[in-house]
XYZ file of C-alpha atoms in Angstrom:
451
model
C -0.250 0.180 0.047
C 2.742 2.177 0.899
C 4.135 1.818 -2.666
C 0.859 2.249 -4.340
C 0.387 5.892 -3.023
C 3.877 7.378 -4.914
C 2.721 5.581 -8.244
C -0.540 7.202 -7.907
C 0.757 10.776 -6.989
C 3.425 10.136 -9.963
C 0.387 9.438 -12.750
C -1.604 12.280 -11.096
C 1.556 14.552 -12.024
C 1.954 13.095 -15.591
C -1.643 13.851 -16.026
C -1.141 17.547 -15.157
C 1.822 18.275 -17.453
C 0.647 19.212 -20.748
C 1.772 17.303 -23.901
C 3.014 20.490 -25.468
C 5.988 20.594 -22.941
C 7.581 18.293 -25.397
C 7.908 21.077 -28.009
C 8.345 23.671 -25.384
C 11.764 21.541 -24.628
C 12.660 21.519 -28.160
C 12.621 25.746 -28.325
C 14.202 25.492 -24.592
C 17.458 23.622 -26.303
C 17.639 26.205 -28.964
C 19.427 28.104 -26.205
C 22.587 26.028 -26.067
C 25.360 26.743 -28.228
C 26.291 25.009 -31.051
C 29.182 22.530 -30.538
C 32.258 22.498 -32.931
C 33.233 25.296 -35.602
C 30.184 24.883 -37.747
C 26.429 24.673 -37.879
C 26.230 21.461 -39.380
C 25.254 18.151 -37.672
C 22.231 17.366 -34.982
C 21.626 20.141 -32.523
C 20.025 19.209 -29.515
C 16.885 20.898 -30.440
C 16.573 18.521 -33.791
C 17.180 15.216 -31.139
C 14.296 16.683 -29.141
C 11.933 17.056 -32.079
C 12.222 13.509 -32.882
C 11.804 12.619 -29.522
C 8.810 14.827 -29.509
C 7.363 13.137 -32.783
C 7.876 9.519 -31.108
C 6.159 10.541 -27.721
C 3.011 11.756 -29.899
C 3.114 8.297 -31.898
C 3.173 6.249 -28.587
C 0.388 8.826 -26.991
C -1.755 8.053 -30.216
C -1.046 4.240 -30.200
C -1.619 4.189 -26.200
C -5.030 6.303 -26.464
C -6.034 4.791 -29.839
C -6.649 7.862 -31.210
C -6.860 8.871 -35.199
C -3.714 10.503 -36.051
C -4.955 13.474 -38.146
C -8.318 14.686 -39.557
C -9.204 14.225 -43.250
C -8.410 17.750 -43.973
C -5.335 17.658 -41.959
C -4.128 15.079 -43.945
C -5.092 16.604 -47.360
C -2.811 19.687 -46.390
C -0.084 18.205 -44.651
C 0.239 14.751 -46.988
C 0.808 15.957 -50.228
C 4.531 17.079 -49.520
C 5.483 13.342 -48.616
C 4.344 12.542 -52.485
C 6.480 15.155 -54.019
C 9.269 14.465 -51.672
C 9.546 10.874 -52.493
C 9.634 11.504 -56.146
C 12.461 14.441 -55.514
C 14.537 11.997 -53.316
C 14.195 9.145 -56.035
C 15.941 11.726 -58.208
C 18.864 12.430 -56.011
C 22.378 11.795 -57.380
C 22.925 9.112 -54.548
C 20.488 7.067 -52.293
C 22.705 8.449 -49.373
C 21.647 12.102 -50.200
C 17.970 11.516 -51.259
C 17.393 9.944 -47.824
C 19.133 12.731 -46.032
C 17.120 15.372 -47.849
C 14.346 13.363 -47.685
C 14.258 13.078 -43.700
C 14.911 16.885 -43.363
C 12.460 18.180 -45.145
C 9.564 15.479 -43.431
C 11.123 16.677 -40.267
C 10.294 20.400 -40.908
C 7.336 20.133 -43.078
C 5.458 17.210 -41.965
C 6.437 15.255 -39.023
C 7.053 18.052 -36.410
C 4.297 20.049 -37.607
C 2.032 17.280 -37.233
C 3.207 16.715 -33.877
C 2.848 20.154 -32.880
C -0.738 20.232 -34.221
C -1.453 16.720 -32.141
C 0.012 17.985 -28.949
C -1.335 21.411 -28.562
C -4.563 20.803 -26.706
C -5.797 24.488 -26.200
C -5.155 28.384 -26.562
C -3.308 28.047 -23.318
C -0.873 25.653 -24.643
C -0.689 27.966 -27.722
C 0.364 31.086 -25.176
C 3.017 28.842 -23.310
C 4.714 28.086 -26.728
C 4.367 31.392 -27.680
C 6.184 32.823 -24.446
C 8.609 30.073 -24.763
C 9.711 31.492 -28.082
C 9.927 34.917 -26.857
C 11.939 33.921 -24.094
C 14.415 32.127 -26.495
C 14.410 35.432 -28.394
C 15.354 37.449 -25.199
C 18.221 35.145 -24.220
C 19.898 34.985 -27.759
C 19.108 38.967 -28.207
C 21.095 39.342 -24.714
C 23.778 37.061 -25.955
C 23.805 39.270 -29.297
C 23.636 42.628 -27.921
C 26.489 41.740 -25.912
C 28.689 40.504 -28.579
C 27.927 43.816 -30.568
C 28.947 45.670 -27.486
C 31.942 44.028 -26.275
C 33.342 43.535 -30.382
C 33.186 39.891 -29.532
C 30.563 38.946 -32.400
C 30.769 37.581 -35.929
C 33.051 39.482 -38.738
C 31.225 42.288 -40.396
C 32.864 44.793 -42.437
C 36.638 43.964 -40.888
C 34.930 44.565 -36.927
C 33.840 41.889 -34.873
C 30.336 43.200 -33.994
C 27.492 41.134 -36.007
C 25.198 39.619 -33.425
C 24.587 35.995 -33.824
C 23.964 34.773 -30.468
C 24.947 31.456 -29.198
C 24.548 29.939 -32.700
C 27.844 31.102 -34.001
C 29.624 33.075 -37.236
C 28.591 30.297 -39.512
C 24.869 30.475 -39.191
C 24.717 34.062 -38.778
C 20.950 33.816 -39.635
C 20.320 31.828 -36.627
C 20.190 34.583 -33.878
C 18.052 36.733 -36.449
C 15.464 34.412 -36.874
C 15.093 33.638 -33.176
C 14.808 37.098 -32.473
C 12.255 37.615 -35.458
C 9.980 35.173 -34.289
C 10.155 36.152 -30.950
C 8.945 39.458 -32.072
C 6.028 38.253 -34.104
C 4.860 36.054 -31.080
C 5.327 39.116 -28.754
C 3.063 41.431 -30.881
C 0.684 38.865 -31.314
C 0.194 38.314 -27.721
C 0.198 41.994 -27.029
C -2.771 42.616 -29.571
C -5.017 39.785 -27.570
C -7.603 40.380 -25.227
C -5.796 38.680 -22.313
C -5.364 40.636 -19.143
C -3.353 44.193 -19.693
C -0.320 43.079 -17.692
C 0.036 40.267 -20.255
C -0.320 42.584 -22.826
C 1.791 45.133 -21.769
C 4.802 42.650 -20.819
C 4.390 41.301 -24.576
C 4.568 44.963 -25.771
C 7.448 45.395 -23.877
C 9.153 42.254 -25.108
C 8.655 43.155 -28.641
C 10.006 46.551 -28.346
C 13.042 45.207 -26.272
C 13.838 42.667 -29.069
C 14.012 45.077 -32.081
C 17.698 46.135 -30.597
C 19.133 42.862 -31.116
C 17.218 42.320 -34.313
C 18.493 45.596 -35.647
C 22.384 44.643 -34.729
C 21.952 40.981 -36.515
C 22.448 43.083 -39.667
C 20.101 40.700 -41.352
C 18.212 42.442 -43.956
C 16.071 39.655 -44.858
C 14.731 39.225 -41.134
C 14.473 42.895 -40.979
C 12.244 42.853 -44.117
C 10.145 39.679 -42.919
C 9.716 41.284 -39.482
C 8.402 44.473 -40.514
C 6.002 43.240 -43.185
C 4.646 40.269 -40.587
C 4.155 42.719 -37.695
C 2.420 45.395 -40.344
C 0.105 42.597 -41.112
C -0.616 41.641 -37.648
C -1.519 45.052 -36.682
C -4.106 45.344 -39.656
C -5.562 42.076 -38.946
C -6.351 43.305 -35.376
C -7.713 46.164 -36.302
C -6.666 49.755 -38.093
C -6.856 52.075 -35.057
C -4.945 49.445 -32.914
C -2.310 49.624 -35.777
C -2.194 53.162 -35.960
C -1.581 53.284 -31.860
C 0.871 50.557 -31.923
C 2.767 52.031 -35.294
C 3.303 55.218 -33.207
C 4.640 53.570 -30.558
C 7.190 51.742 -32.490
C 8.199 55.109 -33.978
C 9.028 56.440 -30.689
C 10.922 53.198 -29.588
C 12.845 53.589 -32.814
C 13.789 57.130 -31.637
C 14.944 56.168 -28.535
C 17.011 53.410 -30.186
C 18.693 55.431 -32.345
C 19.070 58.597 -30.299
C 19.540 57.178 -26.833
C 21.550 54.109 -27.504
C 23.311 54.867 -30.391
C 21.928 52.090 -32.728
C 22.025 54.187 -35.644
C 25.836 53.402 -36.178
C 27.058 54.003 -40.023
C 27.468 50.363 -40.320
C 23.955 50.076 -39.497
C 22.870 52.807 -41.468
C 24.793 51.467 -44.573
C 23.183 48.237 -44.174
C 19.905 49.825 -44.337
C 20.477 51.625 -47.230
C 21.954 48.564 -48.985
C 18.246 47.468 -49.300
C 17.312 49.829 -51.680
C 20.636 49.450 -53.897
C 20.146 46.025 -54.510
C 19.497 46.744 -58.192
C 21.790 49.924 -58.616
C 25.184 48.931 -56.632
C 24.390 45.835 -54.766
C 27.497 44.266 -53.087
C 29.039 41.115 -53.614
C 26.642 39.073 -51.216
C 23.798 40.392 -53.562
C 25.582 39.432 -56.349
C 26.167 36.091 -55.199
C 22.454 35.656 -54.439
C 21.343 36.715 -57.932
C 23.985 34.408 -59.550
C 22.736 31.313 -57.484
C 19.139 32.503 -57.943
C 19.607 32.455 -62.076
C 21.494 29.163 -61.428
C 18.594 27.655 -59.453
C 16.449 28.839 -62.459
C 18.589 27.199 -64.866
C 18.465 23.612 -63.104
C 14.644 24.021 -63.279
C 14.720 24.769 -66.938
C 16.724 21.457 -67.498
C 14.574 19.499 -65.552
C 11.100 21.438 -65.161
C 8.907 18.730 -63.731
C 11.027 16.909 -61.334
C 14.166 18.921 -60.724
C 17.692 17.699 -60.243
C 16.868 15.870 -57.106
C 17.147 16.379 -53.355
C 20.630 17.655 -52.450
C 21.607 18.182 -55.975
C 21.975 22.112 -56.207
C 25.738 21.980 -55.058
C 26.654 19.276 -57.496
C 24.793 21.262 -60.449
C 25.377 24.751 -59.306
C 28.590 25.390 -61.411
C 27.248 24.061 -64.352
C 24.450 27.068 -64.257
C 26.488 29.667 -62.078
C 28.128 32.673 -64.242
C 31.360 33.929 -63.535
C 29.973 36.706 -61.035
C 29.595 34.087 -58.323
C 32.472 34.264 -55.621
C 34.086 31.292 -54.365
C 32.239 31.480 -50.954
C 31.370 33.651 -47.926
C 34.105 34.527 -45.106
C 33.194 33.728 -41.394
C 35.290 34.876 -38.849
C 35.001 35.708 -35.060
C 32.288 34.887 -32.103
C 34.498 32.284 -30.782
C 35.404 30.633 -33.730
C 38.475 31.173 -36.317
C 38.629 32.405 -40.031
C 36.425 29.931 -42.341
C 35.573 30.392 -45.817
C 32.020 28.709 -46.053
C 30.682 27.512 -49.646
C 27.633 28.887 -51.266
C 25.561 25.771 -51.272
C 22.082 26.864 -51.666
C 20.278 29.816 -53.704
C 19.152 31.369 -50.270
C 15.728 31.466 -51.842
C 13.372 28.482 -50.514
C 11.097 28.728 -53.521
C 13.873 28.688 -55.983
C 15.567 25.685 -53.851
C 12.529 24.017 -53.968
C 11.833 24.529 -57.777
C 15.448 23.700 -58.734
C 15.679 20.258 -56.746
C 12.050 18.978 -56.967
C 10.901 20.644 -59.744
C 7.148 22.067 -60.483
C 5.649 18.904 -59.066
C 7.637 19.305 -55.917
C 6.848 23.128 -55.756
C 3.256 22.547 -56.314
C 2.803 20.106 -53.469
C 5.019 21.771 -51.069
C 4.299 25.517 -51.393
C 0.379 24.217 -52.011
C 0.441 22.938 -48.536
C 1.609 26.343 -47.260
C -0.767 28.488 -49.089
C -3.601 26.113 -47.863
C -2.674 26.535 -44.358
C -2.460 30.569 -44.730
C -5.658 30.914 -46.407
C -7.738 28.440 -43.672
C -5.743 30.520 -41.005
C -6.822 33.943 -42.228
C -10.355 32.840 -43.018
C -10.520 31.459 -39.260
C -9.150 34.548 -38.205
C -11.604 36.771 -39.874
C -14.357 34.432 -38.692
C -13.075 34.587 -35.050
C -13.162 38.281 -35.073
C -16.544 38.721 -36.453
C -17.580 35.904 -33.840
C -16.174 38.148 -31.062
C -14.626 34.704 -29.592
C -11.485 34.767 -27.171
C -8.257 33.762 -28.354
C -7.413 36.322 -31.052
C -3.703 36.329 -29.860
C -3.260 32.841 -30.311
C -4.708 33.346 -34.330
C -2.605 36.568 -34.641
C 0.678 34.744 -33.376
C -0.091 31.395 -35.759
C -0.885 33.413 -38.551
C 1.862 35.955 -38.111
C 4.499 33.008 -37.792
C 3.185 31.590 -41.065
C 3.559 35.026 -42.979
C 6.904 35.529 -41.680
C 8.321 32.293 -42.895
C 6.734 32.539 -46.306
C 8.142 35.973 -46.557
C 11.566 35.067 -45.250
C 11.458 32.338 -47.343
C 12.121 34.696 -50.218
C 15.582 35.561 -49.031
C 16.646 32.344 -47.002
C 15.934 28.564 -47.149
C 16.599 25.738 -44.535
C 19.634 24.871 -42.851
C 21.182 25.080 -39.551
C 19.742 24.475 -35.862
C 17.129 27.361 -36.139
C 15.122 25.397 -38.880
C 13.395 23.368 -36.060
C 11.876 26.585 -35.326
C 10.421 26.941 -38.723
C 8.981 23.336 -38.229
C 7.277 24.649 -35.150
C 6.112 27.884 -36.772
C 4.149 25.387 -39.237
C 2.665 23.400 -36.668
C 1.235 26.157 -34.935
C -0.334 27.848 -38.071
C -1.746 23.979 -38.672
C -3.274 23.971 -35.259
C -5.074 27.150 -35.887
C -5.948 26.512 -39.520
C -7.155 23.137 -39.176
C -9.106 23.588 -36.177
C -12.904 22.519 -36.389
C -15.542 25.006 -37.677
C -17.223 25.054 -34.384
C -14.617 27.061 -32.742
C -15.263 29.896 -35.136
C -18.950 30.121 -34.557
C -20.921 32.466 -32.216
C -19.226 32.970 -28.720
C -21.466 30.972 -26.020
C -22.233 32.994 -22.998
C -19.948 31.666 -20.048
C -21.333 30.471 -16.925
C -20.084 32.418 -13.974
C -16.458 31.279 -13.513
C -16.331 29.216 -16.190
C -12.882 29.153 -17.847
C -12.498 29.745 -21.850
C -13.519 27.188 -24.228
C -10.079 25.276 -25.356
C -9.800 25.451 -29.225
C -8.729 21.908 -30.821
């Protein structure tokens, strides 16, 4: 009898712990520094994402639940077919299997796991706040690197904020901080208690500083467009009020903290000079984009196969392409990093998977976006609670789809892309009952959870 009581207590604790903690653990592990001198290899967060998928599968078998609804399978399933075809066209079986596993992890398995493990809006808020916390940690490390001159090399000075991701994954911290800003803005625009909304708004404003010193033009553009979309979706009046606050914060950052350095001003100005006088990084990107289009012209339907871009790059790239990018600083030595992708997700898919792969993969993303925006509009009309969760989910998806025009998957932060697609799937693939007329709650009743 004495042994039965602790076992019963342990079982009750397990029942109280939300399953979404398995996904929160994936986010939390991204706070760990990248091991070694590069960004390749399995990060603990990738391992945790695999364990989360396994945990979800065990729960489904134990509870005898149907894995996915018909609509969810129709949205998340088609990419599997396109990826399988592209894997069979790879240069080697090893490359095909490696690429297939990575794509399935990011765009199918982990998003489906998030969809199944998130139970209600409380879980969404917990996951969103964990992403804000991760962004705050990585941003603090990045600002310290910028202030002390211990960051990655940029224009001969070690001032580029990269957080714990290292100089060979310069987009890692920028991605994490940008997604943290999107989550914070979504939480601030909801109907939660005022204290929580003020805290979220403060976090969003504070994260603008590390985002600025990341010197990532693509992250700046994607974040600005996404936050503007979130504000407009929340209402024009609120958009004007928050816009005024952002302008005021920008004045403080530039005037009070000296963020507007010459290097930052030059980086901002280079956004408008990509056509007239592009720097070498922009020239390399245009050249690789042209190479990706050339690969697609060669094999328009199925592409050159997964992991095939590096092997076919030189046969389609012009002489304007440099031999690689130089990385240094942030605790790592000098390294010349080869250019192995076009830094455009849509063109990468088009080159390696062809038109068939692009239609199945991008079609899944577009379906999630349409479904999510439709449910957000219906939720606003019905006056139901949980608008913050909708703005977070839709905002994360908009950010990813915008950023894909300047970047592709790669590095430890890619696992966050999978989490974002999972949250978008949770919101967009919810049942229609959750967007109907809001019921009148009984006194003391809790908010009705979304599926």
